[in-house]
PDB file of C-alpha atoms in Angstrom:
ATOM      1  CA  MET A   1      13.508 -15.522  13.244  1.00 52.00           C
ATOM      2  CA  ALA A   2      10.216 -18.254  14.133  1.00 65.00           C
ATOM      3  CA  GLU A   3      10.776 -21.213  11.686  1.00 81.00           C
ATOM      4  CA  LYS A   4       9.326 -21.269   7.969  1.00 90.00           C
ATOM      5  CA  LYS A   5       6.049 -23.553   8.756  1.00 95.00           C
ATOM      6  CA  CYS A   6       4.131 -24.735   5.409  1.00 97.00           C
ATOM      7  CA  ASP A   7       0.668 -23.306   5.436  1.00 97.00           C
ATOM      8  CA  LEU A   8      -0.386 -26.047   3.174  1.00 96.00           C
ATOM      9  CA  CYS A   9       0.925 -29.392   6.023  1.00 95.00           C
ATOM     10  CA  ALA A  10       2.839 -27.403   8.520  1.00 94.00           C
ATOM     11  CA  GLY A  11       5.035 -28.915   6.584  1.00 95.00           C
ATOM     12  CA  THR A  12       9.096 -27.792   8.053  1.00 96.00           C
ATOM     13  CA  GLU A  13      11.241 -28.892   4.585  1.00 97.00           C
ATOM     14  CA  PHE A  14      12.404 -26.978   1.747  1.00 97.00           C
ATOM     15  CA  GLU A  15      13.841 -26.808  -1.093  1.00 96.00           C
ATOM     16  CA  GLN A  16      14.368 -23.355  -3.303  1.00 95.00           C
ATOM     17  CA  ILE A  17      13.627 -23.397  -6.797  1.00 93.00           C
ATOM     18  CA  GLY A  18      14.363 -19.569  -7.865  1.00 91.00           C
ATOM     19  CA  ASN A  19      15.878 -17.279  -6.937  1.00 92.00           C
ATOM     20  CA  ARG A  20      14.093 -14.232  -8.947  1.00 90.00           C
ATOM     21  CA  ASP A  21      11.797 -12.851  -9.984  1.00 90.00           C
ATOM     22  CA  ARG A  22       9.766 -12.745 -13.716  1.00 86.00           C
ATOM     23  CA  HIS A  23      10.903  -9.361 -14.061  1.00 84.00           C
ATOM     24  CA  GLY A  24      14.912 -10.678 -12.290  1.00 88.00           C
ATOM     25  CA  ASN A  25      15.289  -8.708  -9.444  1.00 89.00           C
ATOM     26  CA  SER A  26      15.839 -11.509  -6.287  1.00 93.00           C
ATOM     27  CA  LEU A  27      12.875 -12.683  -5.230  1.00 93.00           C
ATOM     28  CA  GLU A  28      13.543 -16.696  -2.926  1.00 95.00           C
ATOM     29  CA  SER A  29      11.213 -19.322  -4.390  1.00 95.00           C
ATOM     30  CA  VAL A  30      10.694 -22.522  -2.158  1.00 96.00           C
ATOM     31  CA  ILE A  31       8.627 -25.081  -2.244  1.00 97.00           C
ATOM     32  CA  CYS A  32       7.460 -27.789   0.097  1.00 97.00           C
ATOM     33  CA  LYS A  33       9.146 -31.623   0.208  1.00 97.00           C
ATOM     34  CA  THR A  34       5.692 -32.698   1.923  1.00 96.00           C
ATOM     35  CA  CYS A  35       2.808 -31.870   0.176  1.00 96.00           C
ATOM     36  CA  GLY A  36       4.132 -30.015  -2.845  1.00 96.00           C
ATOM     37  CA  LEU A  37       2.937 -26.186  -2.466  1.00 97.00           C
ATOM     38  CA  VAL A  38       5.212 -23.207  -3.983  1.00 97.00           C
ATOM     39  CA  ALA A  39       5.382 -20.693  -1.791  1.00 97.00           C
ATOM     40  CA  HIS A  40       7.939 -17.174  -0.738  1.00 96.00           C
ATOM     41  CA  GLY A  41      11.313 -18.150   0.641  1.00 95.00           C
ATOM     42  CA  GLN A  42      10.605 -15.128   3.575  1.00 94.00           C
ATOM     43  CA  ILE A  43       6.526 -14.273   3.865  1.00 94.00           C
ATOM     44  CA  PRO A  44       5.482 -10.307   3.704  1.00 91.00           C
ATOM     45  CA  THR A  45       4.147  -9.790   6.781  1.00 90.00           C
ATOM     46  CA  ASP A  46       0.411  -8.464   7.453  1.00 88.00           C
ATOM     47  CA  GLU A  47       1.676  -3.988   7.351  1.00 88.00           C
ATOM     48  CA  GLU A  48       3.807  -4.807   3.860  1.00 88.00           C
ATOM     49  CA  LEU A  49       1.220  -6.330   2.418  1.00 86.00           C
ATOM     50  CA  ALA A  50      -1.140  -3.406   3.269  1.00 81.00           C
ATOM     51  CA  ARG A  51       1.668  -0.801   2.433  1.00 82.00           C
ATOM     52  CA  TYR A  52       1.918  -2.729  -0.277  1.00 82.00           C
ATOM     53  CA  TYR A  53      -1.035  -3.500  -1.932  1.00 77.00           C
ATOM     54  CA  ALA A  54      -2.712   0.784  -0.907  1.00 73.00           C
ATOM     55  CA  THR A  55       0.422   2.328  -3.506  1.00 72.00           C
ATOM     56  CA  GLU A  56       2.339   0.261  -5.059  1.00 74.00           C
ATOM     57  CA  TYR A  57       0.568  -3.376  -6.595  1.00 72.00           C
ATOM     58  CA  ARG A  58      -1.215  -1.391  -9.690  1.00 66.00           C
ATOM     59  CA  GLN A  59       1.251  -0.056 -10.592  1.00 65.00           C
ATOM     60  CA  SER A  60       3.969  -2.596 -10.295  1.00 68.00           C
ATOM     61  CA  TYR A  61       2.505  -4.835 -12.174  1.00 63.00           C
ATOM     62  CA  HIS A  62      -0.710  -3.170 -14.629  1.00 60.00           C
ATOM     63  CA  GLY A  63       1.354   0.087 -14.839  1.00 67.00           C
ATOM     64  CA  GLU A  64      -1.388   2.087 -13.294  1.00 75.00           C
ATOM     65  CA  MET A  65      -2.522   3.315 -11.007  1.00 80.00           C
ATOM     66  CA  THR A  66      -6.605   3.708 -11.996  1.00 87.00           C
ATOM     67  CA  PRO A  67      -7.684   1.541 -14.968  1.00 91.00           C
ATOM     68  CA  SER A  68      -6.926   2.673 -18.755  1.00 92.00           C
ATOM     69  CA  ASP A  69     -10.385   1.109 -20.864  1.00 94.00           C
ATOM     70  CA  ARG A  70      -8.239  -1.522 -22.369  1.00 92.00           C
ATOM     71  CA  ARG A  71      -8.094  -2.850 -18.834  1.00 93.00           C
ATOM     72  CA  VAL A  72     -12.435  -2.223 -18.052  1.00 96.00           C
ATOM     73  CA  MET A  73     -12.577  -3.784 -21.062  1.00 95.00           C
ATOM     74  CA  ARG A  74     -10.803  -6.767 -20.260  1.00 93.00           C
ATOM     75  CA  ALA A  75     -12.219  -7.225 -16.912  1.00 96.00           C
ATOM     76  CA  TRP A  76     -15.679  -6.213 -18.017  1.00 97.00           C
ATOM     77  CA  LYS A  77     -15.761  -9.570 -19.762  1.00 96.00           C
ATOM     78  CA  ASN A  78     -13.564 -11.329 -17.444  1.00 96.00           C
ATOM     79  CA  GLY A  79     -16.674 -11.054 -14.717  1.00 98.00           C
ATOM     80  CA  GLU A  80     -19.526 -12.296 -17.670  1.00 98.00           C
ATOM     81  CA  ARG A  81     -17.105 -15.108 -18.330  1.00 97.00           C
ATOM     82  CA  ILE A  82     -16.730 -15.604 -15.079  1.00 98.00           C
ATOM     83  CA  PHE A  83     -20.821 -15.059 -14.345  1.00 98.00           C
ATOM     84  CA  ASN A  84     -22.282 -17.522 -16.999  1.00 98.00           C
ATOM     85  CA  GLN A  85     -19.784 -20.336 -15.347  1.00 97.00           C
ATOM     86  CA  ILE A  86     -20.788 -20.370 -12.131  1.00 97.00           C
ATOM     87  CA  GLN A  87     -24.880 -19.203 -12.792  1.00 97.00           C
ATOM     88  CA  PRO A  88     -25.699 -22.742 -13.383  1.00 97.00           C
ATOM     89  CA  HIS A  89     -24.419 -24.341 -10.234  1.00 97.00           C
ATOM     90  CA  ILE A  90     -25.784 -20.942  -7.504  1.00 97.00           C
ATOM     91  CA  LYS A  91     -28.828 -20.182  -6.590  1.00 94.00           C
ATOM     92  CA  SER A  92     -30.612 -17.540  -8.804  1.00 93.00           C
ATOM     93  CA  ASP A  93     -30.519 -14.486  -5.693  1.00 92.00           C
ATOM     94  CA  ALA A  94     -27.673 -15.555  -3.436  1.00 95.00           C
ATOM     95  CA  LYS A  95     -26.198 -12.518  -2.349  1.00 95.00           C
ATOM     96  CA  VAL A  96     -22.223 -12.144  -4.071  1.00 97.00           C
ATOM     97  CA  PHE A  97     -19.173 -10.386  -2.400  1.00 98.00           C
ATOM     98  CA  GLU A  98     -16.245 -10.208  -3.278  1.00 98.00           C
ATOM     99  CA  VAL A  99     -12.131 -10.223  -1.827  1.00 97.00           C
ATOM    100  CA  GLY A 100     -10.208  -7.251  -4.013  1.00 94.00           C
ATOM    101  CA  ALA A 101     -12.600  -6.409  -6.660  1.00 96.00           C
ATOM    102  CA  GLY A 102     -10.169  -4.673  -7.993  1.00 93.00           C
ATOM    103  CA  ILE A 103     -12.598  -2.408 -11.173  1.00 95.00           C
ATOM    104  CA  GLY A 104     -15.543  -4.087 -10.006  1.00 97.00           C
ATOM    105  CA  CYS A 105     -16.854  -5.235 -12.699  1.00 98.00           C
ATOM    106  CA  THR A 106     -16.806  -8.451 -11.755  1.00 98.00           C
ATOM    107  CA  ALA A 107     -19.176  -7.460  -9.328  1.00 98.00           C
ATOM    108  CA  LYS A 108     -21.974  -5.302 -11.242  1.00 98.00           C
ATOM    109  CA  VAL A 109     -22.406  -7.583 -13.949  1.00 98.00           C
ATOM    110  CA  PHE A 110     -23.735 -10.060 -11.350  1.00 98.00           C
ATOM    111  CA  GLU A 111     -25.861  -6.991  -9.868  1.00 97.00           C
ATOM    112  CA  LEU A 112     -26.982  -6.328 -12.825  1.00 97.00           C
ATOM    113  CA  ASN A 113     -27.649  -9.840 -14.274  1.00 96.00           C
ATOM    114  CA  GLY A 114     -29.951  -9.404 -10.567  1.00 95.00           C
ATOM    115  CA  HIS A 115     -28.293 -10.173  -7.547  1.00 96.00           C
ATOM    116  CA  THR A 116     -26.951  -8.251  -4.267  1.00 96.00           C
ATOM    117  CA  ALA A 117     -23.329  -8.088  -5.165  1.00 97.00           C
ATOM    118  CA  SER A 118     -20.813  -5.639  -3.275  1.00 97.00           C
ATOM    119  CA  GLY A 119     -16.968  -6.350  -2.932  1.00 97.00           C
ATOM    120  CA  ILE A 120     -13.726  -5.385  -1.006  1.00 97.00           C
ATOM    121  CA  GLU A 121     -10.712  -3.996  -2.665  1.00 93.00           C
ATOM    122  CA  PRO A 122      -7.793  -1.879  -0.638  1.00 87.00           C
ATOM    123  CA  GLY A 123      -6.070  -0.155  -4.578  1.00 83.00           C
ATOM    124  CA  GLU A 124      -6.703   3.373  -3.924  1.00 85.00           C
ATOM    125  CA  GLY A 125      -7.350   4.351  -7.831  1.00 87.00           C
ATOM    126  CA  PHE A 126      -8.796   0.524  -8.696  1.00 91.00           C
ATOM    127  CA  GLN A 127     -11.660   1.074  -5.482  1.00 94.00           C
ATOM    128  CA  THR A 128     -12.570   4.967  -6.649  1.00 94.00           C
ATOM    129  CA  TYR A 129     -12.551   4.029 -10.240  1.00 95.00           C
ATOM    130  CA  SER A 130     -15.267   1.537  -9.273  1.00 96.00           C
ATOM    131  CA  GLN A 131     -17.776   3.299  -7.069  1.00 96.00           C
ATOM    132  CA  GLN A 132     -17.488   6.485  -9.160  1.00 96.00           C
ATOM    133  CA  LYS A 133     -17.363   5.222 -13.002  1.00 96.00           C
ATOM    134  CA  LEU A 134     -19.032   1.789 -11.790  1.00 97.00           C
ATOM    135  CA  LEU A 135     -21.704   2.590  -8.737  1.00 97.00           C
ATOM    136  CA  THR A 136     -20.829  -0.747  -7.511  1.00 97.00           C
ATOM    137  CA  ASP A 137     -20.870  -1.325  -3.432  1.00 96.00           C
ATOM    138  CA  VAL A 138     -17.224  -2.002  -3.252  1.00 97.00           C
ATOM    139  CA  VAL A 139     -15.479   0.023  -0.579  1.00 96.00           C
ATOM    140  CA  ARG A 140     -11.692  -0.025   0.300  1.00 92.00           C
ATOM    141  CA  GLY A 141     -11.509  -2.651   2.690  1.00 90.00           C
ATOM    142  CA  ASP A 142      -9.159  -5.945   4.466  1.00 91.00           C
ATOM    143  CA  LEU A 143     -11.150  -9.580   4.832  1.00 95.00           C
ATOM    144  CA  PHE A 144     -10.050  -9.926   7.760  1.00 94.00           C
ATOM    145  CA  GLU A 145     -12.095  -6.534   8.387  1.00 94.00           C
ATOM    146  CA  GLN A 146     -15.529  -8.311   7.702  1.00 96.00           C
ATOM    147  CA  PRO A 147     -18.180  -9.077  10.447  1.00 95.00           C
ATOM    148  CA  ARG A 148     -17.888 -13.519  11.325  1.00 95.00           C
ATOM    149  CA  ASP A 149     -21.657 -14.269  10.810  1.00 93.00           C
ATOM    150  CA  HIS A 150     -21.966 -16.358   8.548  1.00 93.00           C
ATOM    151  CA  SER A 151     -24.438 -14.674   6.287  1.00 91.00           C
ATOM    152  CA  ARG A 152     -22.556 -14.526   3.017  1.00 94.00           C
ATOM    153  CA  GLU A 153     -23.806 -16.863   0.511  1.00 97.00           C
ATOM    154  CA  LEU A 154     -21.568 -16.809  -2.187  1.00 98.00           C
ATOM    155  CA  VAL A 155     -17.633 -15.179  -1.476  1.00 98.00           C
ATOM    156  CA  LEU A 156     -15.744 -14.668  -4.796  1.00 98.00           C
ATOM    157  CA  LEU A 157     -11.475 -14.974  -4.971  1.00 98.00           C
ATOM    158  CA  VAL A 158     -10.907 -13.859  -8.889  1.00 97.00           C
ATOM    159  CA  HIS A 159      -7.066 -13.766  -7.977  1.00 95.00           C
ATOM    160  CA  VAL A 160      -6.767 -12.778  -5.176  1.00 95.00           C
ATOM    161  CA  ILE A 161      -5.405 -16.398  -3.270  1.00 97.00           C
ATOM    162  CA  GLU A 162      -2.490 -16.390  -4.226  1.00 96.00           C
ATOM    163  CA  HIS A 163      -1.929 -12.479  -2.874  1.00 94.00           C
ATOM    164  CA  PHE A 164      -2.323 -13.974   0.931  1.00 95.00           C
ATOM    165  CA  ASN A 165       0.672 -14.812   2.932  1.00 95.00           C
ATOM    166  CA  SER A 166      -1.978 -16.828   4.695  1.00 97.00           C
ATOM    167  CA  PRO A 167      -4.633 -18.066   2.016  1.00 97.00           C
ATOM    168  CA  ARG A 168      -5.237 -20.342   4.592  1.00 97.00           C
ATOM    169  CA  ARG A 169      -6.276 -17.783   7.096  1.00 97.00           C
ATOM    170  CA  ALA A 170      -7.810 -16.421   4.820  1.00 97.00           C
ATOM    171  CA  LEU A 171     -10.532 -19.634   3.728  1.00 97.00           C
ATOM    172  CA  GLU A 172     -11.272 -20.246   7.377  1.00 96.00           C
ATOM    173  CA  TYR A 173     -12.162 -16.601   7.797  1.00 97.00           C
ATOM    174  CA  ILE A 174     -14.115 -16.682   4.254  1.00 97.00           C
ATOM    175  CA  ARG A 175     -15.882 -20.566   5.883  1.00 96.00           C
ATOM    176  CA  SER A 176     -16.441 -18.547   8.884  1.00 96.00           C
ATOM    177  CA  MET A 177     -18.625 -15.699   7.318  1.00 96.00           C
ATOM    178  CA  LEU A 178     -20.663 -17.858   4.616  1.00 96.00           C
ATOM    179  CA  ALA A 179     -24.350 -20.042   5.653  1.00 94.00           C
ATOM    180  CA  ASP A 180     -23.941 -23.560   5.850  1.00 92.00           C
ATOM    181  CA  SER A 181     -25.568 -24.166   2.718  1.00 93.00           C
ATOM    182  CA  GLY A 182     -21.955 -21.118   1.529  1.00 96.00           C
ATOM    183  CA  GLN A 183     -19.525 -21.550  -1.524  1.00 98.00           C
ATOM    184  CA  PHE A 184     -16.864 -19.443  -3.060  1.00 96.00           C
ATOM    185  CA  TYR A 185     -15.102 -19.859  -5.642  1.00 98.00           C
ATOM    186  CA  VAL A 186     -11.837 -18.440  -6.393  1.00 98.00           C
ATOM    187  CA  GLU A 187      -9.550 -17.849  -9.420  1.00 97.00           C
ATOM    188  CA  CYS A 188      -5.481 -18.047  -9.273  1.00 96.00           C
ATOM    189  CA  PRO A 189      -2.261 -18.730 -11.043  1.00 93.00           C
ATOM    190  CA  ASN A 190      -1.990 -22.491 -12.696  1.00 93.00           C
ATOM    191  CA  ILE A 191       2.088 -22.862 -12.383  1.00 91.00           C
ATOM    192  CA  ALA A 192       1.320 -26.229 -13.354  1.00 88.00           C
ATOM    193  CA  ALA A 193       0.440 -25.059 -16.679  1.00 85.00           C
ATOM    194  CA  PRO A 194       3.209 -24.069 -19.407  1.00 74.00           C
ATOM    195  CA  PHE A 195       5.869 -21.767 -19.184  1.00 67.00           C
ATOM    196  CA  ALA A 196       7.924 -20.416 -21.173  1.00 55.00           C
ATOM    197  CA  ARG A 197      10.198 -20.336 -18.797  1.00 66.00           C
ATOM    198  CA  ARG A 198      10.978 -21.191 -15.219  1.00 68.00           C
ATOM    199  CA  SER A 199      11.861 -17.697 -14.774  1.00 68.00           C
ATOM    200  CA  LYS A 200       9.115 -16.485 -15.391  1.00 75.00           C
ATOM    201  CA  MET A 201       6.720 -17.985 -12.719  1.00 82.00           C
ATOM    202  CA  PHE A 202       7.720 -15.489  -9.810  1.00 89.00           C
ATOM    203  CA  HIS A 203       6.489 -12.676  -9.318  1.00 88.00           C
ATOM    204  CA  TYR A 204       6.822 -10.798  -5.053  1.00 88.00           C
ATOM    205  CA  ALA A 205       3.089  -9.849  -5.484  1.00 89.00           C
ATOM    206  CA  HIS A 206       2.128 -14.185  -5.880  1.00 93.00           C
ATOM    207  CA  ILE A 207       3.158 -14.776  -2.299  1.00 96.00           C
ATOM    208  CA  HIS A 208       2.043 -18.733  -3.297  1.00 97.00           C
ATOM    209  CA  ASN A 209       1.421 -21.042  -6.577  1.00 95.00           C
ATOM    210  CA  PHE A 210      -1.431 -23.423  -6.857  1.00 96.00           C
ATOM    211  CA  THR A 211      -1.180 -26.414  -9.147  1.00 94.00           C
ATOM    212  CA  PRO A 212      -4.835 -28.290  -8.971  1.00 94.00           C
ATOM    213  CA  ALA A 213      -4.302 -30.639  -6.249  1.00 95.00           C
ATOM    214  CA  SER A 214      -2.502 -28.324  -3.538  1.00 96.00           C
ATOM    215  CA  LEU A 215      -5.321 -25.919  -4.303  1.00 97.00           C
ATOM    216  CA  LYS A 216      -8.287 -28.284  -4.018  1.00 96.00           C
ATOM    217  CA  MET A 217      -6.378 -29.876  -0.077  1.00 95.00           C
ATOM    218  CA  LEU A 218      -5.672 -26.403   1.071  1.00 96.00           C
ATOM    219  CA  ALA A 219      -9.972 -25.960   0.812  1.00 96.00           C
ATOM    220  CA  GLU A 220     -10.161 -29.210   1.763  1.00 94.00           C
ATOM    221  CA  SER A 221      -8.956 -28.936   4.953  1.00 93.00           C
ATOM    222  CA  CYS A 222     -10.555 -25.211   5.565  1.00 94.00           C
ATOM    223  CA  GLY A 223     -13.971 -26.724   6.278  1.00 93.00           C
ATOM    224  CA  PHE A 224     -14.498 -27.011   1.605  1.00 95.00           C
ATOM    225  CA  LYS A 225     -15.422 -29.698  -0.799  1.00 94.00           C
ATOM    226  CA  LEU A 226     -14.777 -29.209  -4.609  1.00 95.00           C
ATOM    227  CA  GLU A 227     -18.073 -28.682  -6.373  1.00 96.00           C
ATOM    228  CA  GLN A 228     -16.940 -28.226 -10.212  1.00 96.00           C
ATOM    229  CA  GLN A 229     -13.634 -27.647 -11.473  1.00 96.00           C
ATOM    230  CA  PHE A 230     -13.145 -25.600 -14.653  1.00 96.00           C
ATOM    231  CA  GLY A 231     -11.213 -26.150 -17.459  1.00 90.00           C
ATOM    232  CA  SER A 232      -8.189 -28.559 -17.888  1.00 84.00           C
ATOM    233  CA  SER A 233      -5.618 -29.001 -15.645  1.00 76.00           C
ATOM    234  CA  GLU A 234      -3.463 -26.975 -18.117  1.00 78.00           C
ATOM    235  CA  ASP A 235      -5.009 -23.813 -17.989  1.00 87.00           C
ATOM    236  CA  PRO A 236      -3.457 -20.618 -17.507  1.00 89.00           C
ATOM    237  CA  ASN A 237      -5.672 -20.011 -14.778  1.00 93.00           C
ATOM    238  CA  LEU A 238      -7.119 -22.578 -12.060  1.00 96.00           C
ATOM    239  CA  GLN A 239     -10.974 -22.648 -11.529  1.00 97.00           C
ATOM    240  CA  MET A 240     -12.194 -24.370  -8.980  1.00 98.00           C
ATOM    241  CA  LEU A 241     -16.097 -23.593  -6.884  1.00 98.00           C
ATOM    242  CA  PHE A 242     -16.314 -25.352  -2.966  1.00 97.00           C
ATOM    243  CA  SER A 243     -19.296 -25.561  -1.672  1.00 97.00           C
ATOM    244  CA  CYS A 244     -19.186 -25.483   2.378  1.00 95.00           C
ATOM    245  CA  SER A 245     -18.774 -28.554   4.048  1.00 91.00           C
ATOM    246  CA  GLU A 246     -16.714 -29.784   8.267  1.00 78.00           C
ATOM    247  CA  THR A 247     -13.786 -28.530   8.370  1.00 66.00           C
ATOM    248  CA  SER A 248     -11.135 -32.194   8.374  1.00 65.00           C
ATOM    249  CA  ALA A 249      -7.679 -33.136   8.888  1.00 67.00           C
ATOM    250  CA  PRO A 250      -5.926 -32.718   5.565  1.00 68.00           C
ATOM    251  CA  SER A 251      -5.576 -35.327   3.027  1.00 82.00           C
ATOM    252  CA  ILE A 252      -2.202 -34.817   2.021  1.00 90.00           C
ATOM    253  CA  ASP A 253      -1.005 -35.720  -1.383  1.00 91.00           C
ATOM    254  CA  THR A 254       2.161 -37.177  -0.413  1.00 91.00           C
ATOM    255  CA  THR A 255       2.929 -36.785  -4.616  1.00 95.00           C
ATOM    256  CA  ASN A 256       2.383 -34.187  -5.309  1.00 95.00           C
ATOM    257  CA  TYR A 257       6.530 -32.203  -4.076  1.00 96.00           C
ATOM    258  CA  GLU A 258       7.264 -34.823  -7.167  1.00 96.00           C
ATOM    259  CA  LYS A 259       4.318 -33.825  -9.539  1.00 94.00           C
ATOM    260  CA  THR A 260       5.114 -30.182  -9.608  1.00 93.00           C
ATOM    261  CA  MET A 261       8.675 -30.412  -9.514  1.00 93.00           C
ATOM    262  CA  GLN A 262       8.634 -32.250 -12.629  1.00 91.00           C
ATOM    263  CA  VAL A 263       6.553 -28.838 -14.099  1.00 87.00           C
ATOM    264  CA  ILE A 264       8.757 -26.643 -13.014  1.00 87.00           C
ATOM    265  CA  ASN A 265      12.024 -28.828 -14.672  1.00 87.00           C
ATOM    266  CA  GLY A 266       9.919 -28.770 -17.471  1.00 81.00           C
ATOM    267  CA  ALA A 267       9.568 -25.015 -17.565  1.00 71.00           C
ATOM    268  CA  THR A 268      11.812 -24.409 -20.908  1.00 69.00           C
ATOM    269  CA  PRO A 269      10.399 -22.385 -24.225  1.00 62.00           C
ATOM    270  CA  VAL A 270      10.926 -26.030 -26.605  1.00 57.00           C
ATOM    271  CA  ARG A 271       8.380 -27.539 -24.761  1.00 61.00           C
ATOM    272  CA  TYR A 272       6.310 -24.064 -23.952  1.00 58.00           C
ATOM    273  CA  HIS A 273       6.645 -23.204 -27.419  1.00 56.00           C
ATOM    274  CA  LEU A 274       5.986 -26.690 -29.310  1.00 58.00           C
ATOM    275  CA  ARG A 275       2.430 -26.564 -27.607  1.00 59.00           C
ATOM    276  CA  PRO A 276      -0.397 -28.050 -30.140  1.00 62.00           C
ATOM    277  CA  TYR A 277      -2.025 -24.630 -29.921  1.00 62.00           C
ATOM    278  CA  TYR A 278       1.097 -22.276 -29.363  1.00 58.00           C
ATOM    279  CA  PHE A 279       0.322 -19.970 -32.023  1.00 65.00           C
ATOM    280  CA  SER A 280      -3.228 -20.310 -31.987  1.00 68.00           C
ATOM    281  CA  SER A 281      -3.442 -19.003 -28.720  1.00 68.00           C
ATOM    282  CA  ARG A 282      -0.570 -16.483 -29.758  1.00 65.00           C
ATOM    283  CA  LEU A 283      -2.741 -14.993 -32.686  1.00 69.00           C
ATOM    284  CA  ALA A 284      -6.086 -14.872 -30.934  1.00 72.00           C
ATOM    285  CA  LYS A 285      -4.470 -12.943 -28.059  1.00 70.00           C
ATOM    286  CA  VAL A 286      -2.484 -10.695 -30.790  1.00 67.00           C
ATOM    287  CA  SER A 287      -6.517 -10.056 -32.366  1.00 74.00           C
ATOM    288  CA  SER A 288      -7.623  -9.152 -29.141  1.00 76.00           C
ATOM    289  CA  TYR A 289      -5.477  -6.464 -28.563  1.00 73.00           C
ATOM    290  CA  LEU A 290      -6.004  -5.314 -31.627  1.00 78.00           C
ATOM    291  CA  LYS A 291     -10.156  -5.182 -30.659  1.00 79.00           C
ATOM    292  CA  GLU A 292      -9.261  -3.352 -27.902  1.00 80.00           C
ATOM    293  CA  HIS A 293      -6.884  -0.872 -29.098  1.00 82.00           C
ATOM    294  CA  LEU A 294     -10.367  -0.188 -31.400  1.00 88.00           C
ATOM    295  CA  THR A 295     -13.024  -0.149 -30.100  1.00 92.00           C
ATOM    296  CA  ALA A 296     -12.415  -0.179 -25.748  1.00 94.00           C
ATOM    297  CA  LYS A 297     -13.727   3.561 -25.125  1.00 95.00           C
ATOM    298  CA  GLN A 298     -17.120   3.000 -27.593  1.00 95.00           C
ATOM    299  CA  PHE A 299     -17.071  -0.433 -24.759  1.00 95.00           C
ATOM    300  CA  VAL A 300     -16.909   1.032 -21.250  1.00 96.00           C
ATOM    301  CA  SER A 301     -18.875   4.256 -22.545  1.00 97.00           C
ATOM    302  CA  SER A 302     -21.766   2.313 -23.197  1.00 97.00           C
ATOM    303  CA  VAL A 303     -20.742  -0.237 -20.140  1.00 97.00           C
ATOM    304  CA  VAL A 304     -20.413   3.475 -18.245  1.00 96.00           C
ATOM    305  CA  GLN A 305     -23.790   4.544 -19.655  1.00 97.00           C
ATOM    306  CA  ASP A 306     -25.576   0.973 -18.570  1.00 96.00           C
ATOM    307  CA  CYS A 307     -23.782   1.138 -14.772  1.00 96.00           C
ATOM    308  CA  GLN A 308     -25.955   4.798 -14.821  1.00 95.00           C
ATOM    309  CA  GLN A 309     -29.112   3.685 -16.434  1.00 95.00           C
ATOM    310  CA  HIS A 310     -29.298   0.586 -13.464  1.00 95.00           C
ATOM    311  CA  ALA A 311     -28.688   2.476 -10.844  1.00 93.00           C
ATOM    312  CA  ALA A 312     -31.710   5.322 -11.351  1.00 93.00           C
ATOM    313  CA  ASP A 313     -33.776   2.409 -11.759  1.00 90.00           C
ATOM    314  CA  GLN A 314     -33.405   1.227  -8.881  1.00 88.00           C
ATOM    315  CA  GLN A 315     -33.908   4.478  -6.889  1.00 87.00           C
ATOM    316  CA  ASN A 316     -36.924   4.890  -9.079  1.00 86.00           C
ATOM    317  CA  LYS A 317     -38.120   0.917  -8.049  1.00 80.00           C
ATOM    318  CA  GLN A 318     -38.349   1.791  -4.371  1.00 73.00           C
ATOM    319  CA  PRO A 319     -40.558   4.774  -4.021  1.00 69.00           C
ATOM    320  CA  ALA A 320     -42.662   2.979  -6.215  1.00 62.00           C
ATOM    321  CA  GLU A 321     -42.113  -0.190  -4.159  1.00 63.00           C
ATOM    322  CA  ARG A 322     -42.909   1.755  -0.247  1.00 62.00           C
ATOM    323  CA  ARG A 323     -46.185   2.873  -2.299  1.00 58.00           C
ATOM    324  CA  ALA A 324     -46.942  -0.907  -2.674  1.00 62.00           C
ATOM    325  CA  ALA A 325     -46.337  -1.385   0.557  1.00 60.00           C
ATOM    326  CA  ALA A 326     -48.530   1.415   2.245  1.00 57.00           C
TER     327      ALA A 326
END
């Protein structure tokens, strides 16, 4: 078996920090002692991941193969948040491509706001729903099948980068898809955020786990520069917008290993529950779940109707444009 190397810095010294996933199943998690990147001890192969994401992931992670109204409502609101967050930092007519588009809500929000938007999604049930209900241009596909023609203007990776067996390979590939003025937006779990306990940090599907520093180091070594970081360093999710730059050798922050270990070792129930905003955040979450139960069906019905109306408007617009051109 080949010697394990860190995907960020190519280091070969690791420390085990976990032997179970959040459900109690066997899963070795390690941290690179050079750069602090956290990953599985044994990285799944491309073939293993393809099978898992096509047929198992949605059921094991979300408990459903076809999205419920609650999940669609949540995804749609998340897509609106992402659009409103990055809209001031991107071109008003930027062509958007989403990798791992899921239900397709984010791509569709961009489309309804004047962008040409498309995407790929490996999960059968979610991708089918995306095309049939939301009328998105989201197809079954793999990142590494996309043309490396430097034509893309904005690539979205929303809770996707942690699922790659090599985030470096993925980001380098995305860099070859993007124009020199291109951008990519990434969201992923923040392992530096407060956790109730260490055992809740790890999941089979999350092959790599990032802190703000490790994500920034990786992106910069793949030909990107950080344009904007949203939220705080303790938010549950990292939210970063990058733009293309020249590829450079990784600038490794060797203190990130110790800093990440401090966070992991500090993941205790006491620290988690004594956060100043713990009770307010829990109350807000319970309130949002209750609202979803009461309003999700009507909300999704309205969204689907808007998507159908938009598609009809676009169809009617095309003959008019051809007549005008003639």
